[in-house]
Amino acid sequence: MRLWGGRFSKDPDQLAHEFTRSLPFDQRLAEHDIAGSIAHVRMLGHCAVLTPGEARKIEAGLERVRAGLSSGELTLDPESEDIHTEIERLLIEQVGAVAGKLHTARSRNDQIALDLRLFVREEIDSLRDHTAALQRALVEVAEKHLDTVMPGYTHLQRAQPVLLAHHLMAYFFMVQRDRDRLAECRKRVDLCPLGAAALAGTSFPIDPSFVAKQLGFDGLCPNSIDAVSDRDFILEFLADAAIAAVHLSQLAAEIVLWSSTEFGFVRLDDAWCTGSSIMPQKRNPDGAELTRGKAGRVFGNLMNLLSVLKGLPLAYNRDLQEDKEALFDTADTVSASLRVMRGMVTTASFDTQRMADALSAGFPTATGVADYLVRAGLPFREAHGIAGQIVQYCEKEKIGFEQLSVEEWRSFSAEFGEDIVKRISPGGAVAGKVSPGGTAPPQVKDQIARARKLLES
Ligand code: ARG
């Protein structure tokens, strides 16, 4: 069956058919297509474009198609051109020729735009749930590690002591931005394009607001030409998802690094590791590696659609059919990555001793030494220089700050007192970082309280 063909004298070439059909991937939109059709046919009845009897009959038929597809009683004909054709074919099987009235005042152009908006809206809600679940996991682990001190890094060099909780909360706020961005995007997705028909609108006395209300849309697309060609809402979703994939990839990269023997900061649960076929000792963080690796396809999907759209004249062009696989792939990949990261984070155990040991080398409290002298009245530049000399001295002697006697400290500056010993302890350094958002325990507790509020809202 074809939704067109009246003006054609022969069937399409088999290759042409295969090249242009979309059923292999757009069948995923079946549920949304049926929901959109039910809303549309109710509206046609409501506006007396169809008789109440016709509208009721078609709606009942669509409900039977929906039930039949979900129970497996009905199956899609794999040869069909697209999901719209296929649902209509199944509807004819149910209700006969009256099914042909469903397409009144509608085109596949506004129909596919509608299906896609319904799909993206649902995916946004689901991804937002998954981001919240990951955030909850991060907060829970952070709360358990409010007194675990570890080296914070810049340039992947030990920089300054921070709380593990602080480090984990950084990811919380990154993911929060992802969740917020998706909510922003949702506003622009949440408009109903139905009624645009092919591009110009329709001469039937329809009520697009009626359809929009049935489907829970916030409003209507304001211009019918734009309504059938706009894919910005998909682009925006792909872009937001790509940024989320960056964050997930960064978290994943850190898990890979931290679970290495070299770092040893984290031990992943057996359920989240895989072994090697040759090296019996291996416990590989594949879930994290694949999350990192799969970010690539998520970025590619965005580039893909940007390229599809950039040269298109208005309004609908068949090129737009190429939006779907990129969209589906990104939705699935980011959803899976969020769930995998959550699983790995909740079940991981952190080696707090390894983290403490890592603080004993690399002089991560050197900034504290400089700050100490600044408090005593020295300009920061001068203090920085003295602290640098002490680091050099310790390196030469192969000792840490904690092995210096007070006399040795004083040989670098008379300003040093007994309390320098406490100030250069990692715990002391952390406790001192009381600026808002900083790593001192009360500041991190503040961040956690803020996070809890964000998760409630
Ligand atoms: N398969 C098409 C797509 O995904 C549906 C819309 C087709 N419209 C048309 N005029 N051929 O974009």
Tab-separated table of C-alpha atoms and ligand atoms in Angstrom:
chain	number	residue	atom	x	y	z
A	1	MET	CA	0.000	0.000	0.000
A	2	ARG	CA	1.056	3.587	-0.721
A	3	LEU	CA	-0.435	6.880	0.447
A	4	TRP	CA	0.147	8.238	-3.052
A	5	GLY	CA	0.398	6.668	-6.487
A	6	GLY	CA	-2.724	7.927	-8.260
A	7	ARG	CA	-0.712	9.902	-10.764
A	8	PHE	CA	1.941	7.225	-11.302
A	9	SER	CA	1.938	4.699	-14.102
A	10	LYS	CA	4.248	2.194	-12.443
A	11	ASP	CA	5.626	1.073	-9.114
A	12	PRO	CA	8.862	2.573	-7.860
A	13	ASP	CA	12.090	0.830	-8.684
A	14	GLN	CA	12.959	-1.577	-5.851
A	15	LEU	CA	16.162	0.323	-5.098
A	16	ALA	CA	14.319	3.653	-5.118
A	17	HIS	CA	11.815	2.186	-2.674
A	18	GLU	CA	14.514	0.876	-0.378
A	19	PHE	CA	16.485	4.086	-0.559
A	20	THR	CA	13.579	6.333	0.344
A	21	ARG	CA	11.615	4.297	2.891
A	22	SER	CA	11.880	5.037	6.572
A	23	LEU	CA	9.912	2.236	8.237
A	24	PRO	CA	13.041	0.371	9.399
A	25	PHE	CA	13.713	3.225	11.824
A	26	ASP	CA	10.558	5.333	12.109
A	27	GLN	CA	8.566	2.329	13.365
A	28	ARG	CA	9.890	3.443	16.702
A	29	LEU	CA	7.409	6.324	16.477
A	30	ALA	CA	4.357	4.051	16.184
A	31	GLU	CA	2.929	4.898	19.614
A	32	HIS	CA	3.305	8.622	19.043
A	33	ASP	CA	1.893	8.376	15.535
A	34	ILE	CA	-1.228	6.667	16.866
A	35	ALA	CA	-1.590	9.137	19.748
A	36	GLY	CA	-1.316	12.024	17.269
A	37	SER	CA	-3.890	10.428	14.961
A	38	ILE	CA	-6.351	9.866	17.790
A	39	ALA	CA	-6.097	13.520	18.819
A	40	HIS	CA	-6.447	14.564	15.177
A	41	VAL	CA	-9.521	12.448	14.474
A	42	ARG	CA	-11.233	13.608	17.678
A	43	MET	CA	-10.644	17.160	16.533
A	44	LEU	CA	-12.079	16.384	13.073
A	45	GLY	CA	-15.195	15.039	14.810
A	46	HIS	CA	-15.324	17.991	17.193
A	47	CYS	CA	-15.122	20.445	14.287
A	48	ALA	CA	-17.693	18.491	12.229
A	49	VAL	CA	-15.198	17.846	9.438
A	50	LEU	CA	-16.095	14.186	10.019
A	51	THR	CA	-19.401	12.938	11.420
A	52	PRO	CA	-19.293	11.884	15.082
A	53	GLY	CA	-19.856	8.303	13.937
A	54	GLU	CA	-16.924	8.350	11.522
A	55	ALA	CA	-14.615	9.904	14.100
A	56	ARG	CA	-15.633	7.364	16.737
A	57	LYS	CA	-15.144	4.468	14.362
A	58	ILE	CA	-11.665	5.622	13.340
A	59	GLU	CA	-10.650	6.285	16.924
A	60	ALA	CA	-11.808	2.813	18.012
A	61	GLY	CA	-9.873	1.331	15.088
A	62	LEU	CA	-6.726	3.216	16.094
A	63	GLU	CA	-7.105	1.936	19.647
A	64	ARG	CA	-7.319	-1.614	18.289
A	65	VAL	CA	-4.186	-1.040	16.187
A	66	ARG	CA	-2.388	0.294	19.249
A	67	ALA	CA	-3.450	-2.694	21.385
A	68	GLY	CA	-2.682	-5.156	18.601
A	69	LEU	CA	0.811	-3.799	18.067
A	70	SER	CA	1.627	-3.814	21.756
A	71	SER	CA	0.328	-7.364	22.282
A	72	GLY	CA	2.059	-8.584	19.143
A	73	GLU	CA	-1.271	-9.631	17.613
A	74	LEU	CA	-0.656	-7.154	14.799
A	75	THR	CA	2.689	-6.836	13.102
A	76	LEU	CA	4.122	-4.213	10.799
A	77	ASP	CA	4.596	-5.083	7.160
A	78	PRO	CA	8.339	-4.643	6.695
A	79	GLU	CA	7.807	-3.611	3.064
A	80	SER	CA	5.766	-0.535	3.997
A	81	GLU	CA	7.157	2.902	3.155
A	82	ASP	CA	6.897	4.523	6.552
A	83	ILE	CA	5.121	4.297	9.887
A	84	HIS	CA	2.316	6.630	8.761
A	85	THR	CA	1.474	4.437	5.779
A	86	GLU	CA	1.685	1.346	7.895
A	87	ILE	CA	-0.636	2.569	10.660
A	88	GLU	CA	-3.147	3.608	8.024
A	89	ARG	CA	-2.911	0.188	6.373
A	90	LEU	CA	-3.555	-1.527	9.709
A	91	LEU	CA	-6.439	0.868	10.336
A	92	ILE	CA	-8.037	-0.052	7.015
A	93	GLU	CA	-7.846	-3.688	8.109
A	94	GLN	CA	-9.754	-2.720	11.248
A	95	VAL	CA	-12.400	-0.289	10.000
A	96	GLY	CA	-12.410	-0.443	6.204
A	97	ALA	CA	-12.609	2.488	3.810
A	98	VAL	CA	-13.566	5.089	6.416
A	99	ALA	CA	-9.925	4.889	7.559
A	100	GLY	CA	-9.094	6.953	4.492
A	101	LYS	CA	-10.785	9.957	6.139
A	102	LEU	CA	-8.163	10.127	8.900
A	103	HIS	CA	-5.776	12.000	6.664
A	104	THR	CA	-8.229	14.866	6.071
A	105	ALA	CA	-6.604	18.245	6.812
A	106	ARG	CA	-3.288	16.613	7.506
A	107	SER	CA	-0.077	15.824	5.653
A	108	ARG	CA	2.726	13.502	6.571
A	109	ASN	CA	4.783	16.666	6.883
A	110	ASP	CA	2.970	17.990	9.933
A	111	GLN	CA	2.365	14.436	11.116
A	112	ILE	CA	6.066	13.560	11.306
A	113	ALA	CA	6.865	16.902	12.930
A	114	LEU	CA	4.265	16.049	15.570
A	115	ASP	CA	5.539	12.508	16.125
A	116	LEU	CA	9.064	13.837	16.581
A	117	ARG	CA	8.009	16.487	19.060
A	118	LEU	CA	6.156	13.870	21.093
A	119	PHE	CA	9.216	11.623	20.997
A	120	VAL	CA	11.689	14.330	22.003
A	121	ARG	CA	9.436	15.546	24.794
A	122	GLU	CA	9.216	12.039	26.234
A	123	GLU	CA	12.967	11.494	25.901
A	124	ILE	CA	13.694	14.775	27.654
A	125	ASP	CA	11.533	13.717	30.592
A	126	SER	CA	13.241	10.360	30.748
A	127	LEU	CA	16.773	11.781	30.457
A	128	ARG	CA	15.976	14.334	33.139
A	129	ASP	CA	14.946	11.472	35.438
A	130	HIS	CA	18.191	9.652	34.686
A	131	THR	CA	20.285	12.757	35.294
A	132	ALA	CA	18.526	13.230	38.644
A	133	ALA	CA	19.243	9.605	39.548
A	134	LEU	CA	22.932	10.086	38.815
A	135	GLN	CA	22.931	13.300	40.847
A	136	ARG	CA	21.320	11.515	43.767
A	137	ALA	CA	24.028	8.859	43.601
A	138	LEU	CA	26.737	11.530	43.606
A	139	VAL	CA	25.228	13.280	46.641
A	140	GLU	CA	24.901	10.015	48.539
A	141	VAL	CA	28.528	9.079	47.973
A	142	ALA	CA	29.636	12.643	48.740
A	143	GLU	CA	27.816	12.550	52.071
A	144	LYS	CA	29.772	9.456	53.050
A	145	HIS	CA	33.055	11.170	52.264
A	146	LEU	CA	32.827	14.493	54.016
A	147	ASP	CA	36.083	13.766	55.810
A	148	THR	CA	37.970	11.998	53.045
A	149	VAL	CA	40.830	14.230	51.913
A	150	MET	CA	42.454	13.666	48.535
A	151	PRO	CA	44.681	15.636	46.206
A	152	GLY	CA	42.811	17.980	43.925
A	153	TYR	CA	44.503	18.256	40.534
A	154	THR	CA	45.323	20.885	37.973
A	155	HIS	CA	47.239	19.822	34.854
A	156	LEU	CA	46.823	16.354	36.402
A	157	GLN	CA	49.511	17.395	38.894
A	158	ARG	CA	48.734	17.244	42.588
A	159	ALA	CA	47.595	20.780	43.309
A	160	GLN	CA	45.840	21.253	46.663
A	161	PRO	CA	44.076	18.968	49.119
A	162	VAL	CA	40.303	18.807	48.637
A	163	LEU	CA	37.504	16.716	50.050
A	164	LEU	CA	36.429	13.773	47.926
A	165	ALA	CA	32.885	15.006	48.605
A	166	HIS	CA	33.810	18.362	47.051
A	167	HIS	CA	35.198	16.699	43.941
A	168	LEU	CA	32.081	14.543	43.516
A	169	MET	CA	29.813	17.540	44.011
A	170	ALA	CA	31.539	19.257	41.101
A	171	TYR	CA	29.995	16.562	38.906
A	172	PHE	CA	26.654	17.101	40.590
A	173	PHE	CA	26.551	20.708	39.450
A	174	MET	CA	27.766	19.844	35.953
A	175	VAL	CA	24.920	17.361	35.609
A	176	GLN	CA	22.525	19.916	37.097
A	177	ARG	CA	23.285	22.215	34.173
A	178	ASP	CA	22.548	19.335	31.816
A	179	ARG	CA	19.202	18.777	33.488
A	180	ASP	CA	18.400	22.496	33.350
A	181	ARG	CA	19.356	22.719	29.688
A	182	LEU	CA	16.994	19.871	28.837
A	183	ALA	CA	14.183	21.629	30.708
A	184	GLU	CA	14.864	24.788	28.684
A	185	CYS	CA	14.873	22.822	25.459
A	186	ARG	CA	11.555	21.200	26.408
A	187	LYS	CA	9.809	24.578	26.262
A	188	ARG	CA	10.640	24.900	22.577
A	189	VAL	CA	9.725	21.281	21.870
A	190	ASP	CA	6.358	21.661	23.524
A	191	LEU	CA	4.505	23.285	20.595
A	192	CYS	CA	2.041	21.505	18.345
A	193	PRO	CA	2.659	21.638	14.559
A	194	LEU	CA	-0.529	19.826	13.498
A	195	GLY	CA	-2.733	21.855	11.194
A	196	ALA	CA	0.219	23.070	9.142
A	197	ALA	CA	-0.640	20.228	6.761
A	198	ALA	CA	1.831	20.130	3.853
A	199	LEU	CA	3.079	23.673	4.550
A	200	ALA	CA	0.352	26.230	3.845
A	201	GLY	CA	-2.249	25.243	6.418
A	202	THR	CA	-5.606	23.804	5.451
A	203	SER	CA	-8.931	25.031	4.136
A	204	PHE	CA	-10.875	22.798	6.533
A	205	PRO	CA	-12.338	24.474	9.632
A	206	ILE	CA	-9.971	22.759	12.071
A	207	ASP	CA	-9.105	23.579	15.678
A	208	PRO	CA	-5.378	23.019	16.258
A	209	SER	CA	-5.708	24.095	19.901
A	210	PHE	CA	-8.035	21.162	20.458
A	211	VAL	CA	-5.310	18.774	19.253
A	212	ALA	CA	-2.634	20.582	21.240
A	213	LYS	CA	-4.675	20.301	24.412
A	214	GLN	CA	-5.334	16.577	23.918
A	215	LEU	CA	-1.623	15.929	23.531
A	216	GLY	CA	-0.642	18.154	26.443
A	217	PHE	CA	1.204	20.731	24.356
A	218	ASP	CA	1.900	24.141	25.794
A	219	GLY	CA	0.993	25.982	22.584
A	220	LEU	CA	0.920	25.969	18.791
A	221	CYS	CA	3.650	26.493	16.223
A	222	PRO	CA	3.012	30.045	15.021
A	223	ASN	CA	3.821	29.603	11.301
A	224	SER	CA	2.809	26.604	9.212
A	225	ILE	CA	5.835	26.800	6.894
A	226	ASP	CA	8.166	26.827	9.876
A	227	ALA	CA	6.091	24.140	11.611
A	228	VAL	CA	6.864	21.498	8.963
A	229	SER	CA	10.509	22.391	8.441
A	230	ASP	CA	11.657	23.316	11.946
A	231	ARG	CA	14.023	20.750	13.417
A	232	ASP	CA	15.684	23.191	15.826
A	233	PHE	CA	14.102	21.333	18.700
A	234	ILE	CA	15.998	18.209	17.658
A	235	LEU	CA	19.221	20.128	17.108
A	236	GLU	CA	18.892	21.666	20.518
A	237	PHE	CA	18.213	18.295	22.090
A	238	LEU	CA	21.247	16.830	20.318
A	239	ALA	CA	23.400	19.754	21.449
A	240	ASP	CA	22.227	19.528	25.045
A	241	ALA	CA	22.751	15.782	24.972
A	242	ALA	CA	26.235	16.323	23.527
A	243	ILE	CA	27.169	18.589	26.429
A	244	ALA	CA	25.813	15.994	28.843
A	245	ALA	CA	27.929	13.397	27.006
A	246	VAL	CA	31.014	15.586	27.565
A	247	HIS	CA	30.357	15.534	31.300
A	248	LEU	CA	29.672	11.820	31.386
A	249	SER	CA	32.820	11.215	29.409
A	250	GLN	CA	34.848	13.286	31.855
A	251	LEU	CA	33.428	11.406	34.823
A	252	ALA	CA	34.109	8.151	32.998
A	253	ALA	CA	37.678	9.163	32.212
A	254	GLU	CA	38.256	9.930	35.857
A	255	ILE	CA	36.841	6.566	36.900
A	256	VAL	CA	39.186	4.855	34.439
A	257	LEU	CA	42.130	6.786	35.824
A	258	TRP	CA	41.227	6.355	39.457
A	259	SER	CA	40.623	2.619	39.145
A	260	SER	CA	44.093	2.065	37.667
A	261	THR	CA	46.765	0.472	39.833
A	262	GLU	CA	48.748	3.701	39.498
A	263	PHE	CA	46.028	5.782	41.159
A	264	GLY	CA	44.138	3.125	43.089
A	265	PHE	CA	41.653	5.694	44.426
A	266	VAL	CA	38.608	3.649	43.563
A	267	ARG	CA	37.708	0.008	43.357
A	268	LEU	CA	34.803	-0.734	41.062
A	269	ASP	CA	32.266	-3.342	42.004
A	270	ASP	CA	32.726	-6.701	40.261
A	271	ALA	CA	29.284	-6.249	38.689
A	272	TRP	CA	30.612	-3.232	36.796
A	273	CYS	CA	33.935	-4.642	35.607
A	274	THR	CA	34.873	-7.073	32.915
A	275	GLY	CA	37.821	-9.410	32.705
A	276	SER	CA	40.486	-10.072	30.122
A	277	SER	CA	40.542	-13.198	27.998
A	278	ILE	CA	44.295	-13.506	28.433
A	279	MET	CA	45.317	-11.668	31.610
A	280	PRO	CA	43.629	-13.347	34.576
A	281	GLN	CA	44.363	-10.486	36.968
A	282	LYS	CA	42.510	-7.835	34.964
A	283	ARG	CA	39.388	-5.980	36.125
A	284	ASN	CA	38.606	-3.564	33.346
A	285	PRO	CA	36.361	-0.498	33.704
A	286	ASP	CA	34.683	-1.104	30.320
A	287	GLY	CA	31.444	0.654	31.250
A	288	ALA	CA	33.366	3.850	31.886
A	289	GLU	CA	35.564	3.413	28.814
A	290	LEU	CA	32.523	2.920	26.591
A	291	THR	CA	30.751	5.896	28.108
A	292	ARG	CA	33.841	7.907	27.211
A	293	GLY	CA	34.041	6.355	23.751
A	294	LYS	CA	30.355	6.708	22.944
A	295	ALA	CA	30.480	10.465	23.491
A	296	GLY	CA	31.996	10.522	19.989
A	297	ARG	CA	28.861	9.284	18.275
A	298	VAL	CA	26.728	11.714	20.281
A	299	PHE	CA	28.838	14.623	18.996
A	300	GLY	CA	28.682	13.122	15.502
A	301	ASN	CA	24.892	12.995	15.601
A	302	LEU	CA	24.742	16.725	16.265
A	303	MET	CA	27.149	17.460	13.408
A	304	ASN	CA	25.136	15.119	11.205
A	305	LEU	CA	21.872	17.010	11.641
A	306	LEU	CA	23.501	20.444	11.457
A	307	SER	CA	24.883	19.414	8.082
A	308	VAL	CA	21.556	18.016	6.896
A	309	LEU	CA	19.772	21.264	7.696
A	310	LYS	CA	22.216	23.912	6.608
A	311	GLY	CA	21.358	24.147	2.907
A	312	LEU	CA	17.649	23.411	2.975
A	313	PRO	CA	15.201	25.787	1.362
A	314	LEU	CA	11.787	26.007	3.025
A	315	ALA	CA	9.652	24.080	3.659
A	316	TYR	CA	9.618	20.279	4.020
A	317	ASN	CA	12.376	18.449	2.156
A	318	ARG	CA	12.892	14.726	2.231
A	319	ASP	CA	16.373	15.338	3.624
A	320	LEU	CA	14.589	15.843	6.931
A	321	GLN	CA	13.984	12.120	7.138
A	322	GLU	CA	17.676	11.901	8.040
A	323	ASP	CA	16.956	13.496	11.429
A	324	LYS	CA	15.669	10.313	13.004
A	325	GLU	CA	18.543	7.891	13.348
A	326	ALA	CA	20.772	10.579	14.807
A	327	LEU	CA	18.051	11.509	17.275
A	328	PHE	CA	17.306	7.938	18.341
A	329	ASP	CA	20.968	7.071	18.684
A	330	THR	CA	21.712	10.074	20.864
A	331	ALA	CA	18.686	9.475	23.086
A	332	ASP	CA	19.640	5.814	23.587
A	333	THR	CA	23.347	6.419	24.039
A	334	VAL	CA	23.021	9.204	26.581
A	335	SER	CA	20.293	7.367	28.470
A	336	ALA	CA	22.451	4.244	28.742
A	337	SER	CA	25.557	6.234	29.681
A	338	LEU	CA	23.702	8.039	32.479
A	339	ARG	CA	22.445	4.753	33.885
A	340	VAL	CA	25.829	3.061	33.637
A	341	MET	CA	27.596	5.965	35.351
A	342	ARG	CA	25.025	5.881	38.112
A	343	GLY	CA	25.558	2.145	38.568
A	344	MET	CA	29.318	2.498	38.705
A	345	VAL	CA	29.263	5.459	41.097
A	346	THR	CA	26.799	3.953	43.604
A	347	THR	CA	28.641	0.658	43.872
A	348	ALA	CA	32.252	1.907	43.829
A	349	SER	CA	34.360	1.854	46.966
A	350	PHE	CA	36.906	4.570	47.515
A	351	ASP	CA	40.339	3.805	48.956
A	352	THR	CA	40.657	6.658	51.418
A	353	GLN	CA	44.093	5.492	52.555
A	354	ARG	CA	45.445	5.653	48.998
A	355	MET	CA	44.104	9.161	48.730
A	356	ALA	CA	45.719	10.165	52.012
A	357	ASP	CA	49.015	8.596	50.911
A	358	ALA	CA	48.879	10.506	47.644
A	359	LEU	CA	48.892	13.724	49.665
A	360	SER	CA	52.233	12.934	51.226
A	361	ALA	CA	54.134	13.607	48.009
A	362	GLY	CA	54.051	16.470	45.541
A	363	PHE	CA	53.735	19.265	48.139
A	364	PRO	CA	50.022	19.899	47.630
A	365	THR	CA	49.954	22.199	50.674
A	366	ALA	CA	52.594	24.605	49.304
A	367	THR	CA	49.913	27.252	48.630
A	368	GLY	CA	49.113	27.091	52.340
A	369	VAL	CA	52.748	27.862	53.174
A	370	ALA	CA	52.605	30.972	50.994
A	371	ASP	CA	49.233	32.003	52.455
A	372	TYR	CA	50.722	31.638	55.953
A	373	LEU	CA	53.386	34.218	55.153
A	374	VAL	CA	50.841	36.522	53.506
A	375	ARG	CA	48.854	36.502	56.741
A	376	ALA	CA	52.042	37.549	58.498
A	377	GLY	CA	52.175	40.595	56.211
A	378	LEU	CA	54.378	39.511	53.260
A	379	PRO	CA	53.253	40.329	49.712
A	380	PHE	CA	51.957	37.170	48.026
A	381	ARG	CA	54.667	37.226	45.343
A	382	GLU	CA	57.426	37.188	47.969
A	383	ALA	CA	55.627	34.508	49.990
A	384	HIS	CA	55.235	32.402	46.817
A	385	GLY	CA	58.993	32.653	46.242
A	386	ILE	CA	59.874	31.547	49.778
A	387	ALA	CA	57.423	28.630	49.646
A	388	GLY	CA	59.039	27.636	46.333
A	389	GLN	CA	62.495	27.633	47.952
A	390	ILE	CA	61.211	25.398	50.752
A	391	VAL	CA	59.788	22.959	48.182
A	392	GLN	CA	63.136	22.932	46.387
A	393	TYR	CA	64.966	22.314	49.671
A	394	CYS	CA	62.635	19.431	50.604
A	395	GLU	CA	62.997	17.884	47.167
A	396	LYS	CA	66.772	18.018	47.476
A	397	GLU	CA	66.655	16.469	50.950
A	398	LYS	CA	64.012	13.971	49.767
A	399	ILE	CA	61.666	14.882	52.616
A	400	GLY	CA	58.129	16.230	52.982
A	401	PHE	CA	57.010	19.451	54.702
A	402	GLU	CA	55.979	17.457	57.757
A	403	GLN	CA	59.567	16.379	58.364
A	404	LEU	CA	60.854	19.961	58.635
A	405	SER	CA	61.659	21.200	62.140
A	406	VAL	CA	60.409	24.609	63.241
A	407	GLU	CA	64.060	25.826	63.113
A	408	GLU	CA	64.288	24.751	59.492
A	409	TRP	CA	61.038	26.603	58.689
A	410	ARG	CA	62.447	29.686	60.405
A	411	SER	CA	65.643	29.511	58.403
A	412	PHE	CA	63.488	30.453	55.389
A	413	SER	CA	61.454	33.143	57.143
A	414	ALA	CA	61.345	34.425	60.701
A	415	GLU	CA	57.561	34.714	60.323
A	416	PHE	CA	57.047	30.963	60.696
A	417	GLY	CA	55.705	29.886	64.109
A	418	GLU	CA	54.920	26.519	65.664
A	419	ASP	CA	51.452	26.517	64.060
A	420	ILE	CA	52.923	26.094	60.567
A	421	VAL	CA	52.956	22.361	61.242
A	422	LYS	CA	49.180	22.291	61.547
A	423	ARG	CA	48.692	24.565	58.563
A	424	ILE	CA	50.556	22.262	56.223
A	425	SER	CA	48.553	19.189	57.217
A	426	PRO	CA	46.072	18.253	54.465
A	427	GLY	CA	43.173	18.415	56.931
A	428	GLY	CA	44.256	21.874	58.057
A	429	ALA	CA	44.592	23.046	54.462
A	430	VAL	CA	41.102	21.800	53.631
A	431	ALA	CA	39.576	23.334	56.754
A	432	GLY	CA	41.017	26.698	55.784
A	433	LYS	CA	39.298	26.916	52.376
A	434	VAL	CA	36.189	28.607	53.705
A	435	SER	CA	35.355	30.765	50.695
A	436	PRO	CA	31.887	30.055	49.255
A	437	GLY	CA	31.932	26.911	47.115
A	438	GLY	CA	35.295	25.969	48.635
A	439	THR	CA	36.495	22.671	50.026
A	440	ALA	CA	36.163	23.313	53.794
A	441	PRO	CA	33.644	20.846	55.253
A	442	PRO	CA	30.972	23.491	56.096
A	443	GLN	CA	31.178	24.806	52.523
A	444	VAL	CA	30.816	21.353	51.037
A	445	LYS	CA	27.895	20.633	53.386
A	446	ASP	CA	26.304	23.818	52.046
A	447	GLN	CA	26.731	22.549	48.504
A	448	ILE	CA	25.121	19.259	49.466
A	449	ALA	CA	22.184	21.050	51.090
A	450	ARG	CA	21.757	23.107	47.939
A	451	ALA	CA	21.933	19.969	45.850
A	452	ARG	CA	19.255	18.272	47.928
A	453	LYS	CA	16.975	21.257	47.316
A	454	LEU	CA	17.629	21.146	43.576
A	455	LEU	CA	16.716	17.458	43.541
A	456	GLU	CA	13.430	18.151	45.323
A	457	SER	CA	12.391	20.857	42.872
B	1	ARG	N1	9.406	9.643	6.295
B	1	ARG	C1	9.228	11.051	6.221
B	1	ARG	C2	10.186	11.741	7.163
B	1	ARG	O1	10.653	11.097	8.021
B	1	ARG	C3	7.838	11.409	6.623
B	1	ARG	C4	7.342	12.638	5.963
B	1	ARG	C5	7.191	12.335	4.538
B	1	ARG	N2	6.642	13.418	3.802
B	1	ARG	C6	6.658	13.399	2.494
B	1	ARG	N3	6.147	14.372	1.895
B	1	ARG	N4	7.191	12.412	1.814
B	1	ARG	O2	10.490	12.911	7.054
